[in-house]
PDB file of C-alpha atoms in Angstrom:
ATOM      1  CA  MET A   1      23.502 -27.141  44.943  1.00 42.00           C
ATOM      2  CA  LYS A   2      20.182 -25.484  45.826  1.00 38.00           C
ATOM      3  CA  TYR A   3      21.872 -22.108  45.544  1.00 38.00           C
ATOM      4  CA  LEU A   4      23.149 -22.901  42.036  1.00 34.00           C
ATOM      5  CA  LEU A   5      19.695 -24.145  40.991  1.00 34.00           C
ATOM      6  CA  LEU A   6      18.032 -20.976  42.289  1.00 35.00           C
ATOM      7  CA  LEU A   7      20.663 -18.841  40.537  1.00 33.00           C
ATOM      8  CA  PHE A   8      20.071 -20.690  37.257  1.00 33.00           C
ATOM      9  CA  ILE A   9      16.297 -20.178  37.520  1.00 33.00           C
ATOM     10  CA  ALA A  10      16.747 -16.483  38.334  1.00 35.00           C
ATOM     11  CA  LEU A  11      19.072 -15.964  35.374  1.00 34.00           C
ATOM     12  CA  THR A  12      16.687 -17.836  33.064  1.00 36.00           C
ATOM     13  CA  ILE A  13      13.733 -15.711  34.121  1.00 37.00           C
ATOM     14  CA  THR A  14      15.768 -12.519  33.742  1.00 38.00           C
ATOM     15  CA  SER A  15      16.973 -13.604  30.316  1.00 39.00           C
ATOM     16  CA  CYS A  16      13.427 -14.360  29.152  1.00 40.00           C
ATOM     17  CA  ARG A  17      12.273 -10.970  30.346  1.00 38.00           C
ATOM     18  CA  MET A  18      15.088  -9.238  28.490  1.00 35.00           C
ATOM     19  CA  LEU A  19      14.315 -11.100  25.242  1.00 35.00           C
ATOM     20  CA  THR A  20      10.615 -10.296  25.328  1.00 36.00           C
ATOM     21  CA  PRO A  21      10.117  -7.334  22.998  1.00 40.00           C
ATOM     22  CA  SER A  22       8.258  -4.401  24.445  1.00 42.00           C
ATOM     23  CA  PRO A  23       5.124  -3.319  22.580  1.00 58.00           C
ATOM     24  CA  HIS A  24       5.519  -0.382  20.234  1.00 68.00           C
ATOM     25  CA  ALA A  25       4.070   2.891  21.410  1.00 84.00           C
ATOM     26  CA  ILE A  26       1.347   4.319  19.177  1.00 91.00           C
ATOM     27  CA  VAL A  27       1.747   7.916  18.035  1.00 92.00           C
ATOM     28  CA  SER A  28      -1.270   9.865  19.260  1.00 89.00           C
ATOM     29  CA  ASP A  29      -0.092  13.457  18.768  1.00 92.00           C
ATOM     30  CA  PRO A  30      -2.736  15.046  16.455  1.00 93.00           C
ATOM     31  CA  TYR A  31      -0.128  17.246  14.746  1.00 92.00           C
ATOM     32  CA  LEU A  32       2.108  14.283  13.858  1.00 93.00           C
ATOM     33  CA  ARG A  33      -0.821  12.115  12.755  1.00 93.00           C
ATOM     34  CA  GLU A  34      -2.061  14.892  10.480  1.00 91.00           C
ATOM     35  CA  LYS A  35       1.403  15.201   8.954  1.00 91.00           C
ATOM     36  CA  CYS A  36       1.617  11.440   8.362  1.00 93.00           C
ATOM     37  CA  PHE A  37      -1.808  11.076   6.749  1.00 86.00           C
ATOM     38  CA  SER A  38      -1.792  14.274   4.692  1.00 76.00           C
ATOM     39  CA  ALA A  39      -1.503  14.484   0.897  1.00 64.00           C
ATOM     40  CA  GLY A  40      -3.493  11.389   0.029  1.00 69.00           C
ATOM     41  CA  SER A  41      -6.250  10.401  -2.356  1.00 77.00           C
ATOM     42  CA  PRO A  42      -9.853  11.431  -1.566  1.00 84.00           C
ATOM     43  CA  GLY A  43     -11.909   8.897   0.392  1.00 89.00           C
ATOM     44  CA  ILE A  44     -14.235   8.213  -2.563  1.00 94.00           C
ATOM     45  CA  PHE A  45     -12.695   8.654  -5.997  1.00 96.00           C
ATOM     46  CA  ARG A  46     -12.324   7.723  -9.644  1.00 97.00           C
ATOM     47  CA  VAL A  47      -8.961   7.991 -11.344  1.00 97.00           C
ATOM     48  CA  VAL A  48      -7.608   7.105 -14.793  1.00 98.00           C
ATOM     49  CA  HIS A  49      -3.949   6.382 -15.571  1.00 98.00           C
ATOM     50  CA  VAL A  50      -1.826   5.313 -18.462  1.00 98.00           C
ATOM     51  CA  ILE A  51       0.223   2.419 -17.088  1.00 98.00           C
ATOM     52  CA  HIS A  52       3.575   1.194 -18.358  1.00 98.00           C
ATOM     53  CA  ALA A  53       4.369  -2.210 -16.840  1.00 97.00           C
ATOM     54  CA  THR A  54       7.735  -3.949 -16.989  1.00 96.00           C
ATOM     55  CA  ILE A  55       7.739  -7.640 -16.058  1.00 91.00           C
ATOM     56  CA  ARG A  56      10.827  -9.840 -16.515  1.00 86.00           C
ATOM     57  CA  GLY A  57      12.311  -7.319 -18.927  1.00 88.00           C
ATOM     58  CA  LYS A  58       9.198  -7.069 -21.117  1.00 92.00           C
ATOM     59  CA  SER A  59       7.159  -3.878 -21.232  1.00 96.00           C
ATOM     60  CA  SER A  60       3.476  -3.334 -21.964  1.00 96.00           C
ATOM     61  CA  SER A  61       1.140  -0.345 -21.789  1.00 98.00           C
ATOM     62  CA  PHE A  62      -2.436  -0.204 -20.500  1.00 97.00           C
ATOM     63  CA  ILE A  63      -5.150   2.183 -19.416  1.00 98.00           C
ATOM     64  CA  GLY A  64      -6.261   1.687 -15.814  1.00 98.00           C
ATOM     65  CA  ILE A  65      -9.523   2.960 -14.342  1.00 98.00           C
ATOM     66  CA  THR A  66      -9.897   2.776 -10.571  1.00 98.00           C
ATOM     67  CA  ILE A  67     -13.017   3.529  -8.535  1.00 98.00           C
ATOM     68  CA  ALA A  68     -12.672   3.238  -4.772  1.00 97.00           C
ATOM     69  CA  ASP A  69     -14.436   3.855  -1.495  1.00 96.00           C
ATOM     70  CA  VAL A  70     -11.755   3.737   1.159  1.00 93.00           C
ATOM     71  CA  SER A  71     -14.127   3.754   4.160  1.00 92.00           C
ATOM     72  CA  THR A  72     -16.002   0.622   2.998  1.00 94.00           C
ATOM     73  CA  ASP A  73     -12.917  -1.105   1.490  1.00 95.00           C
ATOM     74  CA  ARG A  74     -14.374  -1.385  -2.008  1.00 97.00           C
ATOM     75  CA  ILE A  75     -12.472  -1.086  -5.272  1.00 98.00           C
ATOM     76  CA  ARG A  76     -13.423  -1.508  -8.899  1.00 98.00           C
ATOM     77  CA  ALA A  77     -10.510  -1.909 -11.295  1.00 98.00           C
ATOM     78  CA  THR A  78     -10.834  -1.886 -15.085  1.00 98.00           C
ATOM     79  CA  LEU A  79      -7.774  -2.610 -17.188  1.00 98.00           C
ATOM     80  CA  LEU A  80      -7.920  -1.687 -20.878  1.00 98.00           C
ATOM     81  CA  SER A  81      -5.568  -2.127 -23.794  1.00 97.00           C
ATOM     82  CA  VAL A  82      -4.385   1.126 -25.369  1.00 95.00           C
ATOM     83  CA  GLU A  83      -6.916   0.390 -28.141  1.00 95.00           C
ATOM     84  CA  GLY A  84      -9.744   0.318 -25.570  1.00 95.00           C
ATOM     85  CA  LEU A  85     -10.266  -3.461 -25.307  1.00 97.00           C
ATOM     86  CA  VAL A  86     -11.382  -4.589 -21.833  1.00 98.00           C
ATOM     87  CA  LEU A  87      -8.724  -6.915 -20.424  1.00 98.00           C
ATOM     88  CA  LEU A  88     -10.082  -7.082 -16.878  1.00 98.00           C
ATOM     89  CA  ASP A  89     -13.063  -5.643 -15.038  1.00 98.00           C
ATOM     90  CA  ALA A  90     -13.308  -6.739 -11.410  1.00 98.00           C
ATOM     91  CA  VAL A  91     -14.475  -5.651  -7.965  1.00 98.00           C
ATOM     92  CA  ASP A  92     -12.911  -6.198  -4.562  1.00 98.00           C
ATOM     93  CA  LYS A  93     -15.339  -5.833  -1.657  1.00 97.00           C
ATOM     94  CA  LYS A  94     -13.494  -6.201   1.646  1.00 95.00           C
ATOM     95  CA  GLY A  95     -11.175  -8.819   0.189  1.00 95.00           C
ATOM     96  CA  SER A  96     -13.828 -10.747  -1.770  1.00 97.00           C
ATOM     97  CA  ILE A  97     -13.102 -10.560  -5.505  1.00 98.00           C
ATOM     98  CA  THR A  98     -15.669 -10.795  -8.310  1.00 97.00           C
ATOM     99  CA  ILE A  99     -14.488 -10.779 -11.932  1.00 98.00           C
ATOM    100  CA  TYR A 100     -17.095  -9.345 -14.306  1.00 98.00           C
ATOM    101  CA  GLN A 101     -15.088  -9.571 -17.506  1.00 97.00           C
ATOM    102  CA  ALA A 102     -11.578 -10.726 -18.338  1.00 98.00           C
ATOM    103  CA  MET A 103      -9.354 -12.023 -21.086  1.00 97.00           C
ATOM    104  CA  HIS A 104      -6.484 -14.490 -20.742  1.00 95.00           C
ATOM    105  CA  PRO A 105      -4.043 -14.104 -18.987  1.00 92.00           C
ATOM    106  CA  PHE A 106      -5.878 -11.496 -16.881  1.00 95.00           C
ATOM    107  CA  ASN A 107      -8.767 -13.821 -15.963  1.00 95.00           C
ATOM    108  CA  SER A 108      -7.088 -15.226 -12.849  1.00 94.00           C
ATOM    109  CA  LYS A 109      -8.155 -14.278  -9.327  1.00 94.00           C
ATOM    110  CA  ILE A 110      -4.489 -14.495  -8.349  1.00 95.00           C
ATOM    111  CA  PHE A 111      -3.719 -11.728 -10.851  1.00 95.00           C
ATOM    112  CA  ALA A 112      -6.738  -9.719  -9.673  1.00 97.00           C
ATOM    113  CA  ARG A 113      -5.672 -10.151  -6.043  1.00 97.00           C
ATOM    114  CA  GLY A 114      -2.222  -8.793  -6.841  1.00 95.00           C
ATOM    115  CA  LEU A 115      -3.725  -5.881  -8.764  1.00 97.00           C
ATOM    116  CA  PHE A 116      -6.018  -4.895  -5.887  1.00 98.00           C
ATOM    117  CA  ASP A 117      -3.170  -5.219  -3.371  1.00 96.00           C
ATOM    118  CA  ASP A 118      -1.092  -2.813  -5.469  1.00 97.00           C
ATOM    119  CA  ILE A 119      -4.008  -0.370  -5.757  1.00 97.00           C
ATOM    120  CA  LYS A 120      -4.433  -0.341  -1.978  1.00 96.00           C
ATOM    121  CA  PHE A 121      -0.707   0.123  -1.462  1.00 96.00           C
ATOM    122  CA  ILE A 122      -0.620   3.083  -3.842  1.00 96.00           C
ATOM    123  CA  PHE A 123      -3.894   4.881  -3.059  1.00 95.00           C
ATOM    124  CA  PHE A 124      -5.103   3.819   0.399  1.00 94.00           C
ATOM    125  CA  PRO A 125      -3.667   5.151   3.674  1.00 90.00           C
ATOM    126  CA  PRO A 126      -1.115   2.812   5.301  1.00 89.00           C
ATOM    127  CA  GLN A 127      -2.700   0.176   7.532  1.00 87.00           C
ATOM    128  CA  GLY A 128      -1.820  -0.742  11.109  1.00 93.00           C
ATOM    129  CA  ASN A 129      -0.553   1.319  14.019  1.00 96.00           C
ATOM    130  CA  LEU A 130       1.458   4.499  13.558  1.00 96.00           C
ATOM    131  CA  ILE A 131       4.485   3.745  15.764  1.00 96.00           C
ATOM    132  CA  ASP A 132       6.900   6.518  14.822  1.00 96.00           C
ATOM    133  CA  ALA A 133       6.685  10.000  13.312  1.00 96.00           C
ATOM    134  CA  LYS A 134       9.251  12.752  12.858  1.00 95.00           C
ATOM    135  CA  VAL A 135       9.053  16.218  11.337  1.00 95.00           C
ATOM    136  CA  ARG A 136      12.461  17.651  10.485  1.00 95.00           C
ATOM    137  CA  ALA A 137      13.597  21.260  10.305  1.00 94.00           C
ATOM    138  CA  ASP A 138      13.445  21.269   6.483  1.00 94.00           C
ATOM    139  CA  GLY A 139       9.768  20.250   6.606  1.00 92.00           C
ATOM    140  CA  SER A 140      10.287  16.620   5.580  1.00 95.00           C
ATOM    141  CA  VAL A 141       8.212  13.971   7.358  1.00 96.00           C
ATOM    142  CA  THR A 142       9.095  10.351   8.161  1.00 97.00           C
ATOM    143  CA  CYS A 143       6.413   7.976   9.471  1.00 97.00           C
ATOM    144  CA  THR A 144       6.369   4.271  10.312  1.00 97.00           C
ATOM    145  CA  TRP A 145       3.370   1.961  10.595  1.00 97.00           C
ATOM    146  CA  MET A 146       3.272  -1.653  11.783  1.00 96.00           C
ATOM    147  CA  ASP A 147       0.535  -4.034  10.635  1.00 93.00           C
ATOM    148  CA  GLN A 148       0.995  -7.585  11.979  1.00 89.00           C
ATOM    149  CA  ASN A 149       4.294  -8.756  10.440  1.00 88.00           C
ATOM    150  CA  ARG A 150       4.590  -5.911   7.919  1.00 94.00           C
ATOM    151  CA  VAL A 151       6.209  -2.510   8.344  1.00 96.00           C
ATOM    152  CA  PHE A 152       5.436   0.550   6.222  1.00 97.00           C
ATOM    153  CA  GLU A 153       7.730   3.578   6.078  1.00 97.00           C
ATOM    154  CA  LYS A 154       6.740   6.865   4.478  1.00 96.00           C
ATOM    155  CA  HIS A 155       9.120   9.712   3.723  1.00 97.00           C
ATOM    156  CA  ALA A 156       7.690  12.957   2.357  1.00 95.00           C
ATOM    157  CA  GLY A 157      10.220  15.556   1.265  1.00 95.00           C
ATOM    158  CA  PRO A 158       9.739  19.307   1.566  1.00 92.00           C
ATOM    159  CA  SER A 159       8.924  19.530  -2.167  1.00 91.00           C
ATOM    160  CA  GLY A 160       6.137  16.957  -1.832  1.00 90.00           C
ATOM    161  CA  GLU A 161       8.029  14.006  -3.318  1.00 95.00           C
ATOM    162  CA  THR A 162       6.877  10.984  -1.290  1.00 96.00           C
ATOM    163  CA  ILE A 163       8.247   7.440  -0.993  1.00 97.00           C
ATOM    164  CA  VAL A 164       6.424   4.618   0.779  1.00 97.00           C
ATOM    165  CA  SER A 165       8.198   1.297   1.394  1.00 97.00           C
ATOM    166  CA  GLU A 166       6.764  -1.990   2.640  1.00 97.00           C
ATOM    167  CA  TYR A 167       8.979  -4.470   4.523  1.00 96.00           C
ATOM    168  CA  ASP A 168       8.434  -8.043   5.672  1.00 94.00           C
ATOM    169  CA  SER A 169       9.254  -9.402   9.138  1.00 91.00           C
ATOM    170  CA  ASP A 170      12.945  -9.739   8.157  1.00 92.00           C
ATOM    171  CA  HIS A 171      12.969  -6.074   7.072  1.00 91.00           C
ATOM    172  CA  ARG A 172      13.350  -6.997   3.427  1.00 94.00           C
ATOM    173  CA  VAL A 173      11.659  -4.546   1.099  1.00 96.00           C
ATOM    174  CA  ILE A 174       8.603  -6.006  -0.637  1.00 95.00           C
ATOM    175  CA  ARG A 175       7.293  -2.982  -2.499  1.00 96.00           C
ATOM    176  CA  ARG A 176       8.205   0.653  -2.903  1.00 98.00           C
ATOM    177  CA  VAL A 177       6.155   3.448  -4.441  1.00 98.00           C
ATOM    178  CA  GLU A 178       7.427   6.887  -5.441  1.00 98.00           C
ATOM    179  CA  LEU A 179       4.778   9.613  -5.676  1.00 97.00           C
ATOM    180  CA  SER A 180       5.775  12.710  -7.636  1.00 96.00           C
ATOM    181  CA  PRO A 181       3.999  16.085  -7.449  1.00 93.00           C
ATOM    182  CA  PRO A 182       2.252  18.182  -8.461  1.00 94.00           C
ATOM    183  CA  LEU A 183      -1.087  16.920  -7.180  1.00 93.00           C
ATOM    184  CA  VAL A 184      -4.246  17.372  -9.252  1.00 93.00           C
ATOM    185  CA  LYS A 185      -7.485  17.057  -7.253  1.00 91.00           C
ATOM    186  CA  GLY A 186      -5.618  15.007  -4.644  1.00 90.00           C
ATOM    187  CA  PHE A 187      -3.734  12.743  -7.077  1.00 95.00           C
ATOM    188  CA  TYR A 188      -0.040  12.679  -7.920  1.00 96.00           C
ATOM    189  CA  THR A 189       0.701  13.259 -11.583  1.00 96.00           C
ATOM    190  CA  HIS A 190       3.306  10.508 -11.732  1.00 98.00           C
ATOM    191  CA  ILE A 191       3.673   7.307  -9.730  1.00 98.00           C
ATOM    192  CA  ARG A 192       6.268   4.555  -9.912  1.00 98.00           C
ATOM    193  CA  MET A 193       5.881   1.303  -8.011  1.00 98.00           C
ATOM    194  CA  ASP A 194       8.452  -1.490  -7.786  1.00 98.00           C
ATOM    195  CA  SER A 195       7.609  -4.952  -6.463  1.00 97.00           C
ATOM    196  CA  TYR A 196      10.410  -7.296  -5.428  1.00 94.00           C
ATOM    197  CA  ASP A 197       8.352 -10.472  -4.886  1.00 80.00           C
ATOM    198  CA  SER A 198       7.785 -13.255  -7.441  1.00 71.00           C
ATOM    199  CA  GLY A 199      10.501 -12.203  -9.838  1.00 79.00           C
ATOM    200  CA  GLY A 200       9.702  -8.521  -9.475  1.00 92.00           C
ATOM    201  CA  TYR A 201       7.998  -5.979 -11.704  1.00 96.00           C
ATOM    202  CA  SER A 202       7.619  -2.233 -12.001  1.00 97.00           C
ATOM    203  CA  LEU A 203       4.670   0.013 -12.826  1.00 98.00           C
ATOM    204  CA  SER A 204       4.817   3.591 -14.044  1.00 98.00           C
ATOM    205  CA  LEU A 205       1.513   5.468 -13.812  1.00 98.00           C
ATOM    206  CA  GLY A 206       0.806   8.776 -15.533  1.00 98.00           C
ATOM    207  CA  LEU A 207      -2.315  10.628 -14.461  1.00 98.00           C
ATOM    208  CA  LEU A 208      -4.905  11.229 -17.189  1.00 98.00           C
ATOM    209  CA  GLU A 209      -7.816  12.349 -15.024  1.00 97.00           C
ATOM    210  CA  GLY A 210      -9.219  11.847 -11.558  1.00 96.00           C
ATOM    211  CA  GLY A 211     -11.128  13.352  -8.708  1.00 94.00           C
ATOM    212  CA  PRO A 212     -13.496  12.724  -5.805  1.00 94.00           C
ATOM    213  CA  LEU A 213     -16.968  11.265  -6.328  1.00 95.00           C
ATOM    214  CA  ASP A 214     -20.156  12.411  -4.620  1.00 90.00           C
ATOM    215  CA  ARG A 215     -21.970   9.086  -4.988  1.00 87.00           C
ATOM    216  CA  LEU A 216     -21.190   5.484  -5.890  1.00 87.00           C
ATOM    217  CA  ASP A 217     -24.636   4.156  -6.825  1.00 90.00           C
ATOM    218  CA  GLY A 218     -24.176   1.197  -9.182  1.00 92.00           C
ATOM    219  CA  LEU A 219     -20.481   1.788  -9.740  1.00 94.00           C
ATOM    220  CA  PHE A 220     -19.534  -1.558  -8.130  1.00 95.00           C
ATOM    221  CA  SER A 221     -22.221  -3.522  -9.992  1.00 94.00           C
ATOM    222  CA  PRO A 222     -21.812  -5.318 -13.351  1.00 91.00           C
TER     223      PRO A 222
END
């Protein structure tokens, strides 16, 4: 009886050890890290896009102006109608949102939060730990990041076409962005983002102008 009890305990301990996931190794090779983080927006920038949004089968067009400082996690987003009417002007400073001006239905912090999350997904480097990176013979690069319960996968083809996908803990895709060259001053000329949460929506962004900024004095103030 004692032998069976000891055997049961030993098997239980072994089973628990086998089920415990091992931590992911972090890619530290400078060459691979450079490949994974290359071809991105400047650290401090201003960019203007024409945006075509499709939500629940209905399409609308806007002008979007984005000012960002990646290192300090600050973004200013201004959304205009095609006629130039300000629909939303807001700032996100390290996750704290301030709305300076907005019209219904854009005057919700929930909407602003979603907008800033999409901006970070499109323009900021992926967050978390780089856990996998591969460079193939044709020059294409595949990279994987893990940030808490989210996984980000980036595939950059030899022609520069880049796709970044975000997955939840069940490996269901949440968002996907397709970045199409050529690049102008560090910005892709065409971007398409699809979101699969909350009914889903898609954004198509065409570059009008953009480039790095030397200074940000007053650009995040009303």
